[in-house]
XYZ file of C-alpha atoms in Angstrom:
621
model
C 113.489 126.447 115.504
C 110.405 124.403 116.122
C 109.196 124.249 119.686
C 109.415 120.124 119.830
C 113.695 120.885 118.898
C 113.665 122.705 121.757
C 112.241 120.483 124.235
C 114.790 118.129 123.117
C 117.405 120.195 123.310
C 119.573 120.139 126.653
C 119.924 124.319 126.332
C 116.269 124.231 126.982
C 114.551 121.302 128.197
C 116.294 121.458 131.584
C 115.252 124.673 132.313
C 111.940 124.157 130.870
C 111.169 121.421 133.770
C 113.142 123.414 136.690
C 110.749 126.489 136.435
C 107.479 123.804 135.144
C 107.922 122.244 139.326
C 108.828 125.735 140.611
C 105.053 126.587 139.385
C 103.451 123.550 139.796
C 104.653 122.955 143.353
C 103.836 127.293 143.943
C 100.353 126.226 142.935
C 99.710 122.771 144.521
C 100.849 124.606 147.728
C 98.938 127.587 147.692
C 95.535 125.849 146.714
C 96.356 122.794 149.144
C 97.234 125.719 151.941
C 93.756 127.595 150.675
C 91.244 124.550 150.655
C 92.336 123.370 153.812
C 91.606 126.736 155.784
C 88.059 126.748 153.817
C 87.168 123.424 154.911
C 88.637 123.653 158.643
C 86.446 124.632 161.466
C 86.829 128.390 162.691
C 87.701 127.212 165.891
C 91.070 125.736 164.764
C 92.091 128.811 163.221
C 93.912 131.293 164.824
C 92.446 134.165 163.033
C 88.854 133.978 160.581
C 89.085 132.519 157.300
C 88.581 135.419 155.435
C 91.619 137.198 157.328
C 93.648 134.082 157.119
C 92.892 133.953 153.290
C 93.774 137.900 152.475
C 96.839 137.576 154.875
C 98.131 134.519 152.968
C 98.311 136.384 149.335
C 99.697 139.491 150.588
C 102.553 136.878 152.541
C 103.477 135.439 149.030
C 103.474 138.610 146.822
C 105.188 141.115 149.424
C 108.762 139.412 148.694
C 108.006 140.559 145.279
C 108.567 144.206 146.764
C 111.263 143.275 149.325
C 113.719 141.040 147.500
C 113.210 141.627 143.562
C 115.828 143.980 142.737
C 118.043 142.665 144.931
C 117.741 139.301 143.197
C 118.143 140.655 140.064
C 121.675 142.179 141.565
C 122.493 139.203 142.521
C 121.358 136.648 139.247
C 123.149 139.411 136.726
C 126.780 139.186 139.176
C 126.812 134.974 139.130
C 126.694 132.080 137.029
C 123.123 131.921 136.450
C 123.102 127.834 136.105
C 124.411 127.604 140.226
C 122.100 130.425 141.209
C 119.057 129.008 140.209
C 120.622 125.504 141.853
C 120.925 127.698 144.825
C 117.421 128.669 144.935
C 116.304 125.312 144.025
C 117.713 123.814 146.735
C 116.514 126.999 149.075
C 112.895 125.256 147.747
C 113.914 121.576 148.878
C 114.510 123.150 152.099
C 110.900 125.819 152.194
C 108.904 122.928 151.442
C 110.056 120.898 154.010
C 108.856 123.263 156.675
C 105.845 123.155 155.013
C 105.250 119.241 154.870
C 106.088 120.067 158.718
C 103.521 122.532 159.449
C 100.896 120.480 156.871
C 101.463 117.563 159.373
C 101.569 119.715 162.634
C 98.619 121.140 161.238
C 100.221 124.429 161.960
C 98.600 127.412 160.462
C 101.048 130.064 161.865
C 104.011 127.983 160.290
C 102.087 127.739 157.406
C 101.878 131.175 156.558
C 105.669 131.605 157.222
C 106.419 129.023 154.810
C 104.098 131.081 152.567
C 106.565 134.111 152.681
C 109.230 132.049 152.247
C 107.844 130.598 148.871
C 107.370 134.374 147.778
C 110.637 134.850 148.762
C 112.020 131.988 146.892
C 109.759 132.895 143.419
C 111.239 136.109 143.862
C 114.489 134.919 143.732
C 114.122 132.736 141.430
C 111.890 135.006 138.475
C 114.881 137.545 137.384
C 117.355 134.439 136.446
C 114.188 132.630 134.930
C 113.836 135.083 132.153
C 117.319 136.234 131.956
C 118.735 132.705 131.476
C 116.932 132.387 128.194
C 118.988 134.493 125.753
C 122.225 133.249 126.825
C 121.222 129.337 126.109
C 118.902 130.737 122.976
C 119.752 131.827 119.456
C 118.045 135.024 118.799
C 115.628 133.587 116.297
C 115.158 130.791 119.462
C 114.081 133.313 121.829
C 110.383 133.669 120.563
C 109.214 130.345 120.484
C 111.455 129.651 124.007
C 109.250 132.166 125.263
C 106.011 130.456 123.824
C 106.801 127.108 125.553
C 107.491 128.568 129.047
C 104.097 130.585 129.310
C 102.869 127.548 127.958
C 104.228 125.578 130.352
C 103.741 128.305 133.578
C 99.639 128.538 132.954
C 99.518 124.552 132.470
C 101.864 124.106 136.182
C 98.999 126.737 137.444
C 96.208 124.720 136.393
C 97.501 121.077 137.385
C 98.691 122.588 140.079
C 94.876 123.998 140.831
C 93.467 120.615 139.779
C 96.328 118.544 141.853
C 95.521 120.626 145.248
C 91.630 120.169 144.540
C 92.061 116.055 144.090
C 94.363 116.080 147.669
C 92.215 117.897 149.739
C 89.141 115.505 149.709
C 91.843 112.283 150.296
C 92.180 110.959 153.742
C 95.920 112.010 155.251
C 95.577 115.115 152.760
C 98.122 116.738 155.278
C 100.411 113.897 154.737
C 99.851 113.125 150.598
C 100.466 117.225 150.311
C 103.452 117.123 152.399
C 104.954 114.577 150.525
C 104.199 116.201 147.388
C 105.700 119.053 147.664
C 109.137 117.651 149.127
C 108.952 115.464 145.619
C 108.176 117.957 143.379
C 110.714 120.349 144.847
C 113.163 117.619 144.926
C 112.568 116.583 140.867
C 113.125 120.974 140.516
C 116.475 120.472 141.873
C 117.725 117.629 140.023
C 116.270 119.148 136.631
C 118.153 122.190 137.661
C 121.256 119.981 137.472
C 121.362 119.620 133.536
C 120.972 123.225 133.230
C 123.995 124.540 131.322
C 126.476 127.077 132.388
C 125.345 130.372 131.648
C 128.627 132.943 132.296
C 128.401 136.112 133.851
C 129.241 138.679 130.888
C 131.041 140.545 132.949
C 132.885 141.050 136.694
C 130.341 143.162 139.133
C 131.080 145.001 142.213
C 130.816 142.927 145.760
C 127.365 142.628 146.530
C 126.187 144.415 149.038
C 122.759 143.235 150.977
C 120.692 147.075 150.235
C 117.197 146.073 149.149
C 115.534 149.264 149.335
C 118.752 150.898 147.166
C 118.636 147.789 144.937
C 115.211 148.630 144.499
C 115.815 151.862 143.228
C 118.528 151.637 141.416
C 116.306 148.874 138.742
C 113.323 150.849 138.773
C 115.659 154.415 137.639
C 117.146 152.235 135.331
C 114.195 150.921 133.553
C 112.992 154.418 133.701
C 115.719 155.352 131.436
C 115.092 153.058 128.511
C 110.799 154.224 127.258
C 110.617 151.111 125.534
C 111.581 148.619 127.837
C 109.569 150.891 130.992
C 106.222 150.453 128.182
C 107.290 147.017 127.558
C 106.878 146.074 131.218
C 103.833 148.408 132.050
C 102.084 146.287 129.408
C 103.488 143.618 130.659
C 102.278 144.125 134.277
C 98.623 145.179 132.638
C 98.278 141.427 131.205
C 98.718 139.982 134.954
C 96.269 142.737 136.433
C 93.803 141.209 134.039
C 94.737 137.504 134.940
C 94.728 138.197 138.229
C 91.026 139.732 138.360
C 89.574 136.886 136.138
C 91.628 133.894 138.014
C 90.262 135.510 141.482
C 86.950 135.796 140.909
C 86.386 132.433 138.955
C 85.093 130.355 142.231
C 82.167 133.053 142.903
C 81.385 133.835 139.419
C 81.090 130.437 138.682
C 79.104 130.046 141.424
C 76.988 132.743 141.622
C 76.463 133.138 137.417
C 76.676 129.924 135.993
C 75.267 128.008 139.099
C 78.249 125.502 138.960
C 80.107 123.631 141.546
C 83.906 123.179 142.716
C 84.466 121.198 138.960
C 82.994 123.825 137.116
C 85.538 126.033 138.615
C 87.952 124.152 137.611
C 86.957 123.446 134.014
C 86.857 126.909 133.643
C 90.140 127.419 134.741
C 91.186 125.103 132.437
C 89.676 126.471 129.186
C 91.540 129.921 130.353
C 95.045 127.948 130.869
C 94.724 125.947 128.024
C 93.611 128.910 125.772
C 96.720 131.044 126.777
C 99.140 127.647 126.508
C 97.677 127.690 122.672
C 97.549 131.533 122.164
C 101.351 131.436 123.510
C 102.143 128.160 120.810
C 100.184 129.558 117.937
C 101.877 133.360 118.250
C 105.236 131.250 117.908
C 103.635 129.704 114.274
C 101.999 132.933 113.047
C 104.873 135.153 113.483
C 107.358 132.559 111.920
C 109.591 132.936 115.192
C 109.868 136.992 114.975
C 109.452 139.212 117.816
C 106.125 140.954 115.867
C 105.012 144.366 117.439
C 102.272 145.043 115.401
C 100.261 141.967 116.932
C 100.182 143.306 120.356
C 97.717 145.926 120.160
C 95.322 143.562 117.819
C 95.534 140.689 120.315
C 94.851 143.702 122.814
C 91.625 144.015 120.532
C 90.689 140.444 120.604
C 91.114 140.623 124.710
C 88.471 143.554 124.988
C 86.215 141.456 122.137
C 85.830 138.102 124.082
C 86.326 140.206 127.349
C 83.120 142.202 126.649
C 81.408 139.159 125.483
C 82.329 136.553 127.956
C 81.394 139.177 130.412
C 77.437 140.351 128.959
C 76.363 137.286 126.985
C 75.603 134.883 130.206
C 72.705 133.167 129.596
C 69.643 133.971 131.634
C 67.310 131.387 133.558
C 70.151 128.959 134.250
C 69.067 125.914 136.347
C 70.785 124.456 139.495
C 73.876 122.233 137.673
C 74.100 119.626 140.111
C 76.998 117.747 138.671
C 79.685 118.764 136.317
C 78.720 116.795 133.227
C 75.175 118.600 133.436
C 77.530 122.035 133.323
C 79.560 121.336 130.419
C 76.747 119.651 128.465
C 74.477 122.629 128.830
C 74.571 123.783 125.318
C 73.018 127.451 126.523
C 76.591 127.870 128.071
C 78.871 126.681 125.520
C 79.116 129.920 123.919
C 80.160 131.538 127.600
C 83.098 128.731 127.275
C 83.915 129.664 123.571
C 84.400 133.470 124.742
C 86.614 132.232 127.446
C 88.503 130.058 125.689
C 89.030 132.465 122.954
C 90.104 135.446 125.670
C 92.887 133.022 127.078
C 94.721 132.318 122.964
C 94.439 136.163 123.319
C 96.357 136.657 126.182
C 98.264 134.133 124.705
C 99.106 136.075 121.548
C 99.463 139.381 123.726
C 102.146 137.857 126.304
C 104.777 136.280 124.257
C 106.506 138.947 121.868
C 106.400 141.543 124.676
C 108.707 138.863 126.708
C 110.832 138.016 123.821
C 111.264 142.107 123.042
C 112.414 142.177 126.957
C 115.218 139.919 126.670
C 116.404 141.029 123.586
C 116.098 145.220 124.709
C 117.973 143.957 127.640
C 121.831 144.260 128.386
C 123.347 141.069 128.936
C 124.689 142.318 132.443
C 121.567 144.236 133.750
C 119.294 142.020 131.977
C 117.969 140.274 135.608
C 117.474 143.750 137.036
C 114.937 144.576 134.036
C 113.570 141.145 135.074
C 113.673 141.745 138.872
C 111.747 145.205 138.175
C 109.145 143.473 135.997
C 108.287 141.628 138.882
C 108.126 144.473 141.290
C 105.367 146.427 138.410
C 104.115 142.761 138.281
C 103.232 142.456 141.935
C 101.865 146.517 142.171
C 99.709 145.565 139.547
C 98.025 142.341 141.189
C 97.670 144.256 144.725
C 95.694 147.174 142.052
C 93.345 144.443 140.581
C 92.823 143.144 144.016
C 91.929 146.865 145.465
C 89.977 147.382 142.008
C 87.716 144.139 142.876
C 87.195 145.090 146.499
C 85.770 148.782 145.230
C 83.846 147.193 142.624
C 82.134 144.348 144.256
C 82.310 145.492 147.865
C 81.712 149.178 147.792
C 80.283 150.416 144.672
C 78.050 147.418 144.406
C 78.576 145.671 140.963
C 78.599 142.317 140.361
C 81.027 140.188 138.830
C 79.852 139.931 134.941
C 80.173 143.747 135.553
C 83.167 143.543 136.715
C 84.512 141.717 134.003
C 82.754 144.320 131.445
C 84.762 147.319 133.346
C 88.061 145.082 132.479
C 87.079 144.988 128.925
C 86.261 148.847 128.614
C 89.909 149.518 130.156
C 91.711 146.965 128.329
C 89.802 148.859 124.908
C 91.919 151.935 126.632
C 95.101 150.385 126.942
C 94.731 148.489 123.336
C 94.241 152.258 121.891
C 97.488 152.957 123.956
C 99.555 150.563 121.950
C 97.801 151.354 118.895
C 99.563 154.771 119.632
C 102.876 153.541 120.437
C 103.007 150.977 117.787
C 101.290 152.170 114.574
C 104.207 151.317 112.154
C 104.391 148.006 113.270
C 100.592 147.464 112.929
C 100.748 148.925 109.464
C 103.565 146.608 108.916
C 102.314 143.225 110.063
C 98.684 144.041 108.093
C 100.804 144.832 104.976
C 102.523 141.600 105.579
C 98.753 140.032 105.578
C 97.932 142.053 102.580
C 101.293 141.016 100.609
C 100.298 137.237 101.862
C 97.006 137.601 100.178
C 98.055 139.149 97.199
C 101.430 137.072 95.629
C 102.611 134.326 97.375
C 105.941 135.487 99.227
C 109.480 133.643 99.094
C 112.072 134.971 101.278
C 115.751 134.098 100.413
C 118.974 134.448 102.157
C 116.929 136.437 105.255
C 120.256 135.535 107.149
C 121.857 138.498 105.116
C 120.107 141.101 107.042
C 121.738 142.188 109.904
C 120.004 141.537 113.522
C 121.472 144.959 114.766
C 123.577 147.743 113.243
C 123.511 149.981 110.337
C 123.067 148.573 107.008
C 122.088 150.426 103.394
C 119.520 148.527 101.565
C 119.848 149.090 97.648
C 117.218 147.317 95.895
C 115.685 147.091 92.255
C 112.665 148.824 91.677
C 109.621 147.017 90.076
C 106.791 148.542 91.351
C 104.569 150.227 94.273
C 104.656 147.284 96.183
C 108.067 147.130 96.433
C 108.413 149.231 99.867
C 105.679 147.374 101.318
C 107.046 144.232 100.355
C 110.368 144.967 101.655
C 109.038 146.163 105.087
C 107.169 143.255 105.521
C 109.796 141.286 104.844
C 112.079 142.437 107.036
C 112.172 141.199 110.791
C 113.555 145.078 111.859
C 112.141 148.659 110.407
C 113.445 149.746 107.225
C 113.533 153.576 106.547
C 112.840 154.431 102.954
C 114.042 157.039 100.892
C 110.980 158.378 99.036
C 109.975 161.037 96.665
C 109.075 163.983 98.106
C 105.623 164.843 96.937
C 105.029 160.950 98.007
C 105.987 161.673 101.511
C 104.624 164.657 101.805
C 100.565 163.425 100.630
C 98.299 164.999 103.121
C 96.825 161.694 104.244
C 99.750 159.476 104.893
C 102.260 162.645 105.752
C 101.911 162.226 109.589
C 102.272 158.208 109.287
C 105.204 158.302 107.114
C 107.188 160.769 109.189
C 106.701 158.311 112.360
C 107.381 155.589 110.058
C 110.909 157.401 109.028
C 110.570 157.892 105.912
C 113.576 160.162 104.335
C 111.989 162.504 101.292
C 113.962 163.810 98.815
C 113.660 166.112 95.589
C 116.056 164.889 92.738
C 115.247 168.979 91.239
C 116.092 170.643 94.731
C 119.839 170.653 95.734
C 119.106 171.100 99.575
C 116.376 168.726 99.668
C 119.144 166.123 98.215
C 121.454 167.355 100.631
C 119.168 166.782 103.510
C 118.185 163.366 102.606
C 122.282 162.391 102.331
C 122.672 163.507 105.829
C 119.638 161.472 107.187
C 120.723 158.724 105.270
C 123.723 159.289 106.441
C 122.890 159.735 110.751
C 120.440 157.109 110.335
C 122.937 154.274 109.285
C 125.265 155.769 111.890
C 122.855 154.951 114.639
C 122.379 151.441 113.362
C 119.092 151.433 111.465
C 118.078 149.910 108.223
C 117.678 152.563 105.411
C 116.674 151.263 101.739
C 117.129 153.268 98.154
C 115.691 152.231 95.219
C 119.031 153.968 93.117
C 116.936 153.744 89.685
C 115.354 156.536 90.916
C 111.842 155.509 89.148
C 109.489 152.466 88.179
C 111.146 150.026 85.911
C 109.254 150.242 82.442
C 110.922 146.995 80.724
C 111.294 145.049 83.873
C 114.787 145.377 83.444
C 117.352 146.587 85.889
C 118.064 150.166 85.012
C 121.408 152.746 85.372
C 121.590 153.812 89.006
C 121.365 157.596 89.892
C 124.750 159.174 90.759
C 124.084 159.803 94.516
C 124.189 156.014 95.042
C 127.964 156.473 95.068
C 127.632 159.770 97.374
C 125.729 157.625 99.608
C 128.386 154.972 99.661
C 131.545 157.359 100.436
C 129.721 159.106 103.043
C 128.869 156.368 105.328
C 131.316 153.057 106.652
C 127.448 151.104 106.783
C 127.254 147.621 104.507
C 125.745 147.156 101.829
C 122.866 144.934 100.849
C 122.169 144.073 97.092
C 118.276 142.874 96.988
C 116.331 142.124 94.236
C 112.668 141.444 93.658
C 111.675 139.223 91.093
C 107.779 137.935 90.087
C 106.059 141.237 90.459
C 106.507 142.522 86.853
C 103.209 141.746 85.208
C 101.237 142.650 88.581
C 98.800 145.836 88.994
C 100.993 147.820 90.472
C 104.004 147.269 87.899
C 104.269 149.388 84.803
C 103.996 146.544 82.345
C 100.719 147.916 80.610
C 102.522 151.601 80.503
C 101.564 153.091 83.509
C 100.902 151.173 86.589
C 97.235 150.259 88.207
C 95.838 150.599 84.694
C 92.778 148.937 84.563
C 91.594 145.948 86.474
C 93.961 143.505 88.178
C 94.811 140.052 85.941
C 96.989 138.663 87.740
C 96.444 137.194 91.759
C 98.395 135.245 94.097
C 101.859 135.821 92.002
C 104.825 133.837 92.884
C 107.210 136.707 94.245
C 111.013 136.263 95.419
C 112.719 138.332 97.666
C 116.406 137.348 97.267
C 118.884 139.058 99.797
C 122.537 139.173 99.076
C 125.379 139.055 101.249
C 126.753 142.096 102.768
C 129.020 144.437 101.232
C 131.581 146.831 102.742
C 130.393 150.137 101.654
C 134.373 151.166 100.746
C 134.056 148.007 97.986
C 131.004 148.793 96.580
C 129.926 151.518 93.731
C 126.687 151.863 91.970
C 127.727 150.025 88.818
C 128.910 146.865 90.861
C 125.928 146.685 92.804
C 123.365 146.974 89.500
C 125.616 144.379 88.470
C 124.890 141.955 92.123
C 121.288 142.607 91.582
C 121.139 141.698 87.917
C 122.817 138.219 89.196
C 120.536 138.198 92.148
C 117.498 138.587 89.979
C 118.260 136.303 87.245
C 116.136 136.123 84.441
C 113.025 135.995 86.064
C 111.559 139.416 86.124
């Protein structure tokens, strides 16, 4: 679904401007709360401004550690429409302290207020996330996800830009209180529209146990490796924001020699770079949740990371005002590397969200939320404690700073390369099979979204696999010839890939392959046979091997006829005899992939299913 259906869509657009406030009014808050103690005389503080300043982040993030799991409890056991009604209207009530204590021109109460708003967010970020799938199709949840980073890094940067046009007004104190009350207020009313989203099913009483909730959701993200990787990766994209969104004012001051608006231009080309990256990943991966993009966009972070960090031009003069600063042309490349890091991030953020809420059970799936928040919030206080050694103890300046982030991002991008190299190797084939023929998917609806299902396909040339893997939104295990599988250069790929060999001349190696077949459908994966057994050399549809049928009595899996028609006549067909004779003729091919409908394995048998391909091909070879 496009993104512009959604935000006209009453499943989504209420939502979208409840948690668009809940950030907004976070951020004109904070930076209202933050400008005000920089520009107030020491002597009206109760404590120095540099105290005031470190006490007032670690007030907002601690409820992170206090309350997170036990909001998660709490989101998963009610109806998640009232709770977050609840917590908007526990928001109505935090900011009017604060328009108190902005008008008392309390500090103390302040700060309480501060700890309150963490407490609130904290509340309020499990049911955020978890929400989503229950109002969302599955093939919704990507670009859902796309529009609400989008919309969470725009609320921080209005939010940043509101709080910096208050503070200079006359009655700030007053124009901020009122603010926030309204914006709050708006939250609440939004909130309103939000549908009913059921609890899936009846949880014990709660019981008020923080530091037992708290371990109880970080054992059980423990237990599942991919969502415990999901959210460590997670929590490694807000280290990074959080080092380059706290050390903007001084960099920008110190580096670039700009003022206040310079900060806040450069704020902007980060938010608005991510709010793009987020969009565009939503576009590019045709609303899939796409692995294999993670670790490159990890790349492209540790690229423009390394760059925006080194390449800072030297013998900058004194920018007075800001249209000097962005007119500059010697800095417009610094700007193009920073804009280009935030699409990035962008890219990075959005499928590992999407792959949370869909790895998720529907009961614990605001505990897996609640503990991203607690990694979240461990992260920051590391990037904090990270820039503090860096710049206070060890001695190096920002720009190197921001080069150490690069070098460990590079480390944590080689990570994922390791823990996602099929899906890499899938989404560049998908590039490659783009460049080559010009793809048309057919019937994708066919293909299961979970569960086992045999794939028996026609077989027109060494593309096929590819083609079919990059097709498919899940993994597809292949059976494959063995000397194939077992090529010295691609052996160790293959096997992580799950590839099943077999030997049509060996008896056990045919009996091993049934059984993997066999345990893999059982345990709900995708496994594909080409049952001709060999390259077509007519084109043509030819007799299917005899184990097709073994295949089909040995497993309760459907079936799924697909046939591939267009790439007869290509390089790697066997039209001219033997295939990738000679040079290629033929580029940019029109090739279908036409997907049938299911078919109960105890109905099907290897002459009908030749028979649903033939139809499925037509005459087009």
């Amino acid at each position: 679904m496009p993104t512009s259906s959604l935000l006209s869509n009453r499943r989504f657009l209420p939502y979208f401007i409840t948690q668009f406030c809940g950030a907004f009014n976070d951020n004109v808050f904070k930076n209202v709360l933050l400008l005000l103690v920089a520009f107030t005389s020491q002597d009206a503080l109760p404590i120095s401004s540099n105290l005031f300043i470190n006490m007032a982040a670690g007030l907002f993030i601690l409820p992170y550690f206090l309350f997170s799991a036990s909001a998660g409890v709490l989101a998963d056991s009610h109806e998640k429409s009232q709770f977050i009604r609840w917590v908007k209207l526990g928001e109505i009530l935090i900011m009017g302290l604060g328009a108190l204590a902005f008008i008392t021109h309390s500090f103390a109460l302040l700060l309480g207020v501060l700890f309150l708003m963490g407490t609130q967010s904290a509340f309020f970020g499990p049911v955020k996330y978890a929400l989503l799938p229950q109002h969302l199709t599955k093939h919704e949840i990507v670009p859902g996800n796309a529009l609400v980073e989008t919309g969470t890094f725009l609320a921080i940067l209005l939010g940043t830009i509101g709080a910096g046009m208050i503070t200079p007004l006359p009655f700030a104190e007053s124009i901020a209180a009122t603010a926030v009350v309204c914006i709050a207020v708006l939250g609440y009313l939004a909130s309103r529209w939000i549908p009913i989203a059921p609890v899936s099913q009846t949880h014990d009483t709660f019981q008020w146990r923080p530091i037992a909730h708290t371990k109880q959701t970080l054992q059980m993200v423990k237990q599942d490796p991919v969502l415990k990787r999901t959210i460590i990766t997670i929590s490694w994209f807000w280290f990074l924001g959080a080092a380059y969104l706290t050390q903007f004012p001084n960099f920008t001051r110190e580096h670039l020699l700009g003022n206040e608006s310079a900060v806040s231009f450069l704020l902007a080309l980060f938010s608005v770079g991510i709010a793009l990256g987020s969009l565009a990943y939503d576009k590019l991966a045709n609303h899939r949740v796409e692995l294999g993009s993670v670790p490159i966009s990890g790349i492209l972070i540790t690229l423009w990371g390394y760059l925006f960090a080194t390449q800072i031009p030297a013998d900058l003069p004194v920018l007075f005002t800001f249209s000097d600063f962005i007119t500059h042309q010697a800095l417009w490349p610094t700007f193009a590397y920073l804009f280009l890091l935030g699409m990035s991030g962008g890219l990075f953020i959005v499928p590992l969200y999407a792959l949370l809420q869909q790895r998720s059970q529907e009961n614990k799936r605001a505990q897996v939320i609640a503990a991203l928040n607690i990694y979240n919030a461990l992260f920051m206080v590391g990037s904090a404690l990270l820039g503090i050694v860096t710049l206070s103890i060890i001695g190096l300046d920002i720009p190197q700073l921001f080069a150490l982030l690069a070098l460990l991002n590079l480390i944590v991008a080689l990570w994922l390369f390791y823990q996602y190299p099929v899906h890499v190797v899938r989404l560049g084939l998908w590039v490659v099979c783009r460049l080559f023929y010009r793809v048309r998917i057919k019937h994708l609806k066919h293909l299961p979204d979970s569960g086992g299902a045999l794939i028996v396909c026609n077989h027109v040339s060494y593309m096929d696999a590819l083609l079919l893997s990059a097709t498919s939104p899940r993994l597809i295990r292949f059976v494959m010839e063995e000397d194939y599988a077992n090529f010295p250069l691609v052996r160790g790929f293959l096997r992580r890939a799950g590839v099943i060999p077999i030997n049509a001349a060996r008896s056990q190696s045919i009996r091993q392959a049934f059984q993997a077949v066999e345990q893999a459908l059982a345990q709900g994966e995708l496994v594909c046979i080409f049952p001709e057994g060999r390259l077509t050399h007519d084109g043509e549809v030819h007799s299917f091997m005899r184990g097709t049928d073994i295949i089909l009595q040995r497993s309760a899996a459907p079936v799924i006829p697909v046939a591939i028609r267009g790439l007869w006549g290509t390089y790697f067909s066997r039209h001219l005899g033997r295939a990738c004779k000679g040079l290629p003729r033929r580029w940019w091919s029109t090739v279908d992939v036409v997907i049938g409908p299911p078919i109960p394995s105890t109905k099907a048998n290897s002459h009908m299913l030749r028979d649903k391909i033939r139809l499925l091909r037509g005459s087009k070879r």
